[in-house]
Amino acid sequence: MALEKPMIVARSDLRMALQVKYVKFGLIGMAALGPVLSILLVVGFMMAVPTEGAVLFLSPLVSSLLGMMSIIPASLISANSLVGEKEQNTLEPLLCTPLTDTELLLGKLLGSFIPSSVLLIGGLIVTVIGSNLLLLMLGLPTILVPDLAGLFLLLTAAPVMMVAVVFTMILISGRVKRVYEAYQTSGAVVMVFIIPMVLPMTSLSDSGFGDPVQLSNLIWLTNIVTLLIAVVLMLVSGVLALKRFNRDRMISRV
């Protein structure tokens, strides 16, 4: 299937989303907040406890933070695209366009996925470069944060969660009337990325970060579990969304 028509829908969704102030400023805020907080975490930890355990402990914190800050924009755009258009009475003309359900659904998905992926990759690059520049300026050793485990989480689970968020919006679009209600529901999905942030904290002890090998194994296990949860959410919500996404029924509800 050619992507020309879905990309038209995607560009239209993004353009309309940027015309809404809270969506536009939300995207700008997430794009800035993720890297800034991540850089502050890395530099702060390395100034306080520059140990191997601290570096390992930093990666899940930073990767989870960057992941959430890229998934939230997907929820903002998709909520405005599906629920917001219904609220503003602009959904019916789009549903009547000569596009197949698959093309329209793919366009809605790409409209949220592409900009969120750009924010994810951009935030990752800014975090790695910015944190190491500051460490060099402070005379501290440079590190790779997120490390390999963190990159695995960001490049696998985060994109899957972006797709799951869009599918979730499709599922709830016929049940909620206000875009703020959609934001609240999608927030519960985003909370999946709290798992890789919290579970490694169980390795903390009175003596510090514990055994680095055990901590590394726990982080990898947590990231794999997070990915599996994200895949299950995407598959379940995707199957239900594909069954629910019917323009005739949606037009009757507008």
PDB file of N, CA and C in Angstrom, residues 136-191:
ATOM      1  N   LEU A 136      32.731  16.935  30.724  1.00  0.00           N
ATOM      2  CA  LEU A 136      34.077  17.336  30.323  1.00  0.00           C
ATOM      3  C   LEU A 136      34.439  18.707  30.893  1.00  0.00           C
ATOM      4  N   MET A 137      33.476  19.619  30.861  1.00  0.00           N
ATOM      5  CA  MET A 137      33.718  20.962  31.388  1.00  0.00           C
ATOM      6  C   MET A 137      33.974  20.938  32.892  1.00  0.00           C
ATOM      7  N   LEU A 138      33.355  19.965  33.577  1.00  0.00           N
ATOM      8  CA  LEU A 138      33.524  19.841  35.027  1.00  0.00           C
ATOM      9  C   LEU A 138      34.709  18.953  35.409  1.00  0.00           C
ATOM     10  N   GLY A 139      35.393  18.422  34.418  1.00  0.00           N
ATOM     11  CA  GLY A 139      36.543  17.561  34.688  1.00  0.00           C
ATOM     12  C   GLY A 139      36.172  16.180  35.163  1.00  0.00           C
ATOM     13  N   LEU A 140      34.982  15.707  34.817  1.00  0.00           N
ATOM     14  CA  LEU A 140      34.519  14.383  35.224  1.00  0.00           C
ATOM     15  C   LEU A 140      34.596  13.420  34.041  1.00  0.00           C
ATOM     16  N   PRO A 141      34.677  12.115  34.307  1.00  0.00           N
ATOM     17  CA  PRO A 141      34.754  11.145  33.205  1.00  0.00           C
ATOM     18  C   PRO A 141      33.459  11.109  32.408  1.00  0.00           C
ATOM     19  N   THR A 142      33.579  10.927  31.101  1.00  0.00           N
ATOM     20  CA  THR A 142      32.395  10.840  30.238  1.00  0.00           C
ATOM     21  C   THR A 142      31.797   9.431  30.324  1.00  0.00           C
ATOM     22  N   ILE A 143      30.490   9.347  30.125  1.00  0.00           N
ATOM     23  CA  ILE A 143      29.791   8.063  30.195  1.00  0.00           C
ATOM     24  C   ILE A 143      28.736   8.000  29.097  1.00  0.00           C
ATOM     25  N   LEU A 144      28.294   6.804  28.792  1.00  0.00           N
ATOM     26  CA  LEU A 144      27.216   6.617  27.832  1.00  0.00           C
ATOM     27  C   LEU A 144      25.935   6.320  28.607  1.00  0.00           C
ATOM     28  N   VAL A 145      25.080   7.310  28.715  1.00  0.00           N
ATOM     29  CA  VAL A 145      23.783   7.157  29.365  1.00  0.00           C
ATOM     30  C   VAL A 145      22.736   7.815  28.459  1.00  0.00           C
ATOM     31  N   PRO A 146      21.739   7.039  28.018  1.00  0.00           N
ATOM     32  CA  PRO A 146      21.465   5.641  28.328  1.00  0.00           C
ATOM     33  C   PRO A 146      22.519   4.688  27.759  1.00  0.00           C
ATOM     34  N   ASP A 147      22.746   3.600  28.500  1.00  0.00           N
ATOM     35  CA  ASP A 147      23.684   2.581  28.042  1.00  0.00           C
ATOM     36  C   ASP A 147      22.980   1.622  27.093  1.00  0.00           C
ATOM     37  N   LEU A 148      23.592   0.473  26.827  1.00  0.00           N
ATOM     38  CA  LEU A 148      23.020  -0.475  25.874  1.00  0.00           C
ATOM     39  C   LEU A 148      21.622  -0.933  26.292  1.00  0.00           C
ATOM     40  N   ALA A 149      21.447  -1.208  27.591  1.00  0.00           N
ATOM     41  CA  ALA A 149      20.124  -1.629  28.079  1.00  0.00           C
ATOM     42  C   ALA A 149      19.099  -0.518  27.900  1.00  0.00           C
ATOM     43  N   GLY A 150      19.522   0.726  28.164  1.00  0.00           N
ATOM     44  CA  GLY A 150      18.612   1.854  27.998  1.00  0.00           C
ATOM     45  C   GLY A 150      18.245   2.085  26.541  1.00  0.00           C
ATOM     46  N   LEU A 151      19.237   1.938  25.651  1.00  0.00           N
ATOM     47  CA  LEU A 151      18.960   2.081  24.227  1.00  0.00           C
ATOM     48  C   LEU A 151      18.000   1.000  23.740  1.00  0.00           C
ATOM     49  N   PHE A 152      18.192  -0.213  24.262  1.00  0.00           N
ATOM     50  CA  PHE A 152      17.272  -1.301  23.921  1.00  0.00           C
ATOM     51  C   PHE A 152      15.841  -0.923  24.292  1.00  0.00           C
ATOM     52  N   LEU A 153      15.658  -0.387  25.485  1.00  0.00           N
ATOM     53  CA  LEU A 153      14.320   0.005  25.938  1.00  0.00           C
ATOM     54  C   LEU A 153      13.742   1.097  25.050  1.00  0.00           C
ATOM     55  N   LEU A 154      14.551   2.110  24.754  1.00  0.00           N
ATOM     56  CA  LEU A 154      14.058   3.260  23.992  1.00  0.00           C
ATOM     57  C   LEU A 154      13.755   2.914  22.540  1.00  0.00           C
ATOM     58  N   LEU A 155      14.554   2.027  21.953  1.00  0.00           N
ATOM     59  CA  LEU A 155      14.389   1.733  20.532  1.00  0.00           C
ATOM     60  C   LEU A 155      13.442   0.573  20.262  1.00  0.00           C
ATOM     61  N   THR A 156      12.963  -0.093  21.316  1.00  0.00           N
ATOM     62  CA  THR A 156      11.993  -1.178  21.124  1.00  0.00           C
ATOM     63  C   THR A 156      10.665  -0.874  21.826  1.00  0.00           C
ATOM     64  N   ALA A 157      10.701  -0.740  23.139  1.00  0.00           N
ATOM     65  CA  ALA A 157       9.466  -0.564  23.892  1.00  0.00           C
ATOM     66  C   ALA A 157       8.808   0.789  23.635  1.00  0.00           C
ATOM     67  N   ALA A 158       9.610   1.858  23.509  1.00  0.00           N
ATOM     68  CA  ALA A 158       9.034   3.188  23.314  1.00  0.00           C
ATOM     69  C   ALA A 158       8.220   3.288  22.014  1.00  0.00           C
ATOM     70  N   PRO A 159       8.752   2.868  20.858  1.00  0.00           N
ATOM     71  CA  PRO A 159       7.926   2.913  19.638  1.00  0.00           C
ATOM     72  C   PRO A 159       6.676   2.045  19.731  1.00  0.00           C
ATOM     73  N   VAL A 160       6.800   0.889  20.365  1.00  0.00           N
ATOM     74  CA  VAL A 160       5.628   0.020  20.537  1.00  0.00           C
ATOM     75  C   VAL A 160       4.559   0.716  21.372  1.00  0.00           C
ATOM     76  N   MET A 161       4.989   1.420  22.428  1.00  0.00           N
ATOM     77  CA  MET A 161       4.046   2.138  23.277  1.00  0.00           C
ATOM     78  C   MET A 161       3.385   3.299  22.540  1.00  0.00           C
ATOM     79  N   MET A 162       4.120   3.940  21.642  1.00  0.00           N
ATOM     80  CA  MET A 162       3.514   5.015  20.831  1.00  0.00           C
ATOM     81  C   MET A 162       2.348   4.476  20.014  1.00  0.00           C
ATOM     82  N   VAL A 163       2.554   3.326  19.403  1.00  0.00           N
ATOM     83  CA  VAL A 163       1.499   2.702  18.609  1.00  0.00           C
ATOM     84  C   VAL A 163       0.329   2.297  19.511  1.00  0.00           C
ATOM     85  N   ALA A 164       0.639   1.738  20.679  1.00  0.00           N
ATOM     86  CA  ALA A 164      -0.408   1.325  21.618  1.00  0.00           C
ATOM     87  C   ALA A 164      -1.252   2.503  22.071  1.00  0.00           C
ATOM     88  N   VAL A 165      -0.616   3.660  22.269  1.00  0.00           N
ATOM     89  CA  VAL A 165      -1.352   4.857  22.690  1.00  0.00           C
ATOM     90  C   VAL A 165      -2.350   5.281  21.622  1.00  0.00           C
ATOM     91  N   VAL A 166      -1.939   5.257  20.351  1.00  0.00           N
ATOM     92  CA  VAL A 166      -2.841   5.641  19.265  1.00  0.00           C
ATOM     93  C   VAL A 166      -4.011   4.672  19.182  1.00  0.00           C
ATOM     94  N   PHE A 167      -3.729   3.374  19.279  1.00  0.00           N
ATOM     95  CA  PHE A 167      -4.797   2.383  19.251  1.00  0.00           C
ATOM     96  C   PHE A 167      -5.763   2.583  20.424  1.00  0.00           C
ATOM     97  N   THR A 168      -5.208   2.939  21.581  1.00  0.00           N
ATOM     98  CA  THR A 168      -6.050   3.197  22.750  1.00  0.00           C
ATOM     99  C   THR A 168      -6.977   4.374  22.493  1.00  0.00           C
ATOM    100  N   MET A 169      -6.462   5.411  21.846  1.00  0.00           N
ATOM    101  CA  MET A 169      -7.282   6.572  21.519  1.00  0.00           C
ATOM    102  C   MET A 169      -8.426   6.202  20.578  1.00  0.00           C
ATOM    103  N   ILE A 170      -8.150   5.308  19.643  1.00  0.00           N
ATOM    104  CA  ILE A 170      -9.202   4.860  18.733  1.00  0.00           C
ATOM    105  C   ILE A 170     -10.291   4.131  19.508  1.00  0.00           C
ATOM    106  N   LEU A 171      -9.875   3.317  20.477  1.00  0.00           N
ATOM    107  CA  LEU A 171     -10.834   2.560  21.273  1.00  0.00           C
ATOM    108  C   LEU A 171     -11.739   3.460  22.093  1.00  0.00           C
ATOM    109  N   ILE A 172     -11.167   4.522  22.672  1.00  0.00           N
ATOM    110  CA  ILE A 172     -11.955   5.353  23.586  1.00  0.00           C
ATOM    111  C   ILE A 172     -12.613   6.532  22.878  1.00  0.00           C
ATOM    112  N   SER A 173     -12.298   6.726  21.587  1.00  0.00           N
ATOM    113  CA  SER A 173     -12.818   7.903  20.889  1.00  0.00           C
ATOM    114  C   SER A 173     -14.349   7.931  20.841  1.00  0.00           C
ATOM    115  N   GLY A 174     -14.970   6.751  20.832  1.00  0.00           N
ATOM    116  CA  GLY A 174     -16.433   6.714  20.799  1.00  0.00           C
ATOM    117  C   GLY A 174     -17.067   6.767  22.177  1.00  0.00           C
ATOM    118  N   ARG A 175     -16.232   6.721  23.232  1.00  0.00           N
ATOM    119  CA  ARG A 175     -16.763   6.680  24.593  1.00  0.00           C
ATOM    120  C   ARG A 175     -16.595   7.999  25.350  1.00  0.00           C
ATOM    121  N   VAL A 176     -15.607   8.796  24.965  1.00  0.00           N
ATOM    122  CA  VAL A 176     -15.377  10.067  25.660  1.00  0.00           C
ATOM    123  C   VAL A 176     -15.854  11.221  24.793  1.00  0.00           C
ATOM    124  N   LYS A 177     -16.231  12.306  25.439  1.00  0.00           N
ATOM    125  CA  LYS A 177     -16.744  13.467  24.725  1.00  0.00           C
ATOM    126  C   LYS A 177     -15.762  14.626  24.723  1.00  0.00           C
ATOM    127  N   ARG A 178     -14.859  14.641  25.688  1.00  0.00           N
ATOM    128  CA  ARG A 178     -13.908  15.738  25.797  1.00  0.00           C
ATOM    129  C   ARG A 178     -12.487  15.215  25.659  1.00  0.00           C
ATOM    130  N   VAL A 179     -11.625  16.051  25.063  1.00  0.00           N
ATOM    131  CA  VAL A 179     -10.257  15.633  24.823  1.00  0.00           C
ATOM    132  C   VAL A 179      -9.501  15.422  26.127  1.00  0.00           C
ATOM    133  N   TYR A 180      -9.888  16.163  27.189  1.00  0.00           N
ATOM    134  CA  TYR A 180      -9.200  15.994  28.469  1.00  0.00           C
ATOM    135  C   TYR A 180      -9.447  14.603  29.051  1.00  0.00           C
ATOM    136  N   GLU A 181     -10.628  14.045  28.795  1.00  0.00           N
ATOM    137  CA  GLU A 181     -10.906  12.687  29.258  1.00  0.00           C
ATOM    138  C   GLU A 181      -9.998  11.690  28.537  1.00  0.00           C
ATOM    139  N   ALA A 182      -9.734  11.947  27.270  1.00  0.00           N
ATOM    140  CA  ALA A 182      -8.842  11.068  26.500  1.00  0.00           C
ATOM    141  C   ALA A 182      -7.419  11.140  27.040  1.00  0.00           C
ATOM    142  N   TYR A 183      -6.982  12.343  27.432  1.00  0.00           N
ATOM    143  CA  TYR A 183      -5.638  12.483  27.994  1.00  0.00           C
ATOM    144  C   TYR A 183      -5.495  11.651  29.262  1.00  0.00           C
ATOM    145  N   GLN A 184      -6.522  11.673  30.102  1.00  0.00           N
ATOM    146  CA  GLN A 184      -6.463  10.935  31.366  1.00  0.00           C
ATOM    147  C   GLN A 184      -6.341   9.438  31.116  1.00  0.00           C
ATOM    148  N   THR A 185      -7.086   8.934  30.143  1.00  0.00           N
ATOM    149  CA  THR A 185      -7.038   7.508  29.839  1.00  0.00           C
ATOM    150  C   THR A 185      -5.685   7.108  29.265  1.00  0.00           C
ATOM    151  N   SER A 186      -5.166   7.923  28.352  1.00  0.00           N
ATOM    152  CA  SER A 186      -3.866   7.590  27.750  1.00  0.00           C
ATOM    153  C   SER A 186      -2.752   7.665  28.773  1.00  0.00           C
ATOM    154  N   GLY A 187      -2.940   8.507  29.810  1.00  0.00           N
ATOM    155  CA  GLY A 187      -1.925   8.613  30.850  1.00  0.00           C
ATOM    156  C   GLY A 187      -1.688   7.296  31.557  1.00  0.00           C
ATOM    157  N   ALA A 188      -2.748   6.497  31.684  1.00  0.00           N
ATOM    158  CA  ALA A 188      -2.607   5.190  32.327  1.00  0.00           C
ATOM    159  C   ALA A 188      -1.724   4.263  31.497  1.00  0.00           C
ATOM    160  N   VAL A 189      -1.796   4.390  30.167  1.00  0.00           N
ATOM    161  CA  VAL A 189      -0.961   3.570  29.288  1.00  0.00           C
ATOM    162  C   VAL A 189       0.503   3.994  29.400  1.00  0.00           C
ATOM    163  N   VAL A 190       0.734   5.301  29.460  1.00  0.00           N
ATOM    164  CA  VAL A 190       2.099   5.816  29.550  1.00  0.00           C
ATOM    165  C   VAL A 190       2.787   5.338  30.820  1.00  0.00           C
ATOM    166  N   MET A 191       1.998   5.088  31.871  1.00  0.00           N
ATOM    167  CA  MET A 191       2.569   4.687  33.155  1.00  0.00           C
ATOM    168  C   MET A 191       3.324   3.362  33.092  1.00  0.00           C
TER     169      MET A 191
END
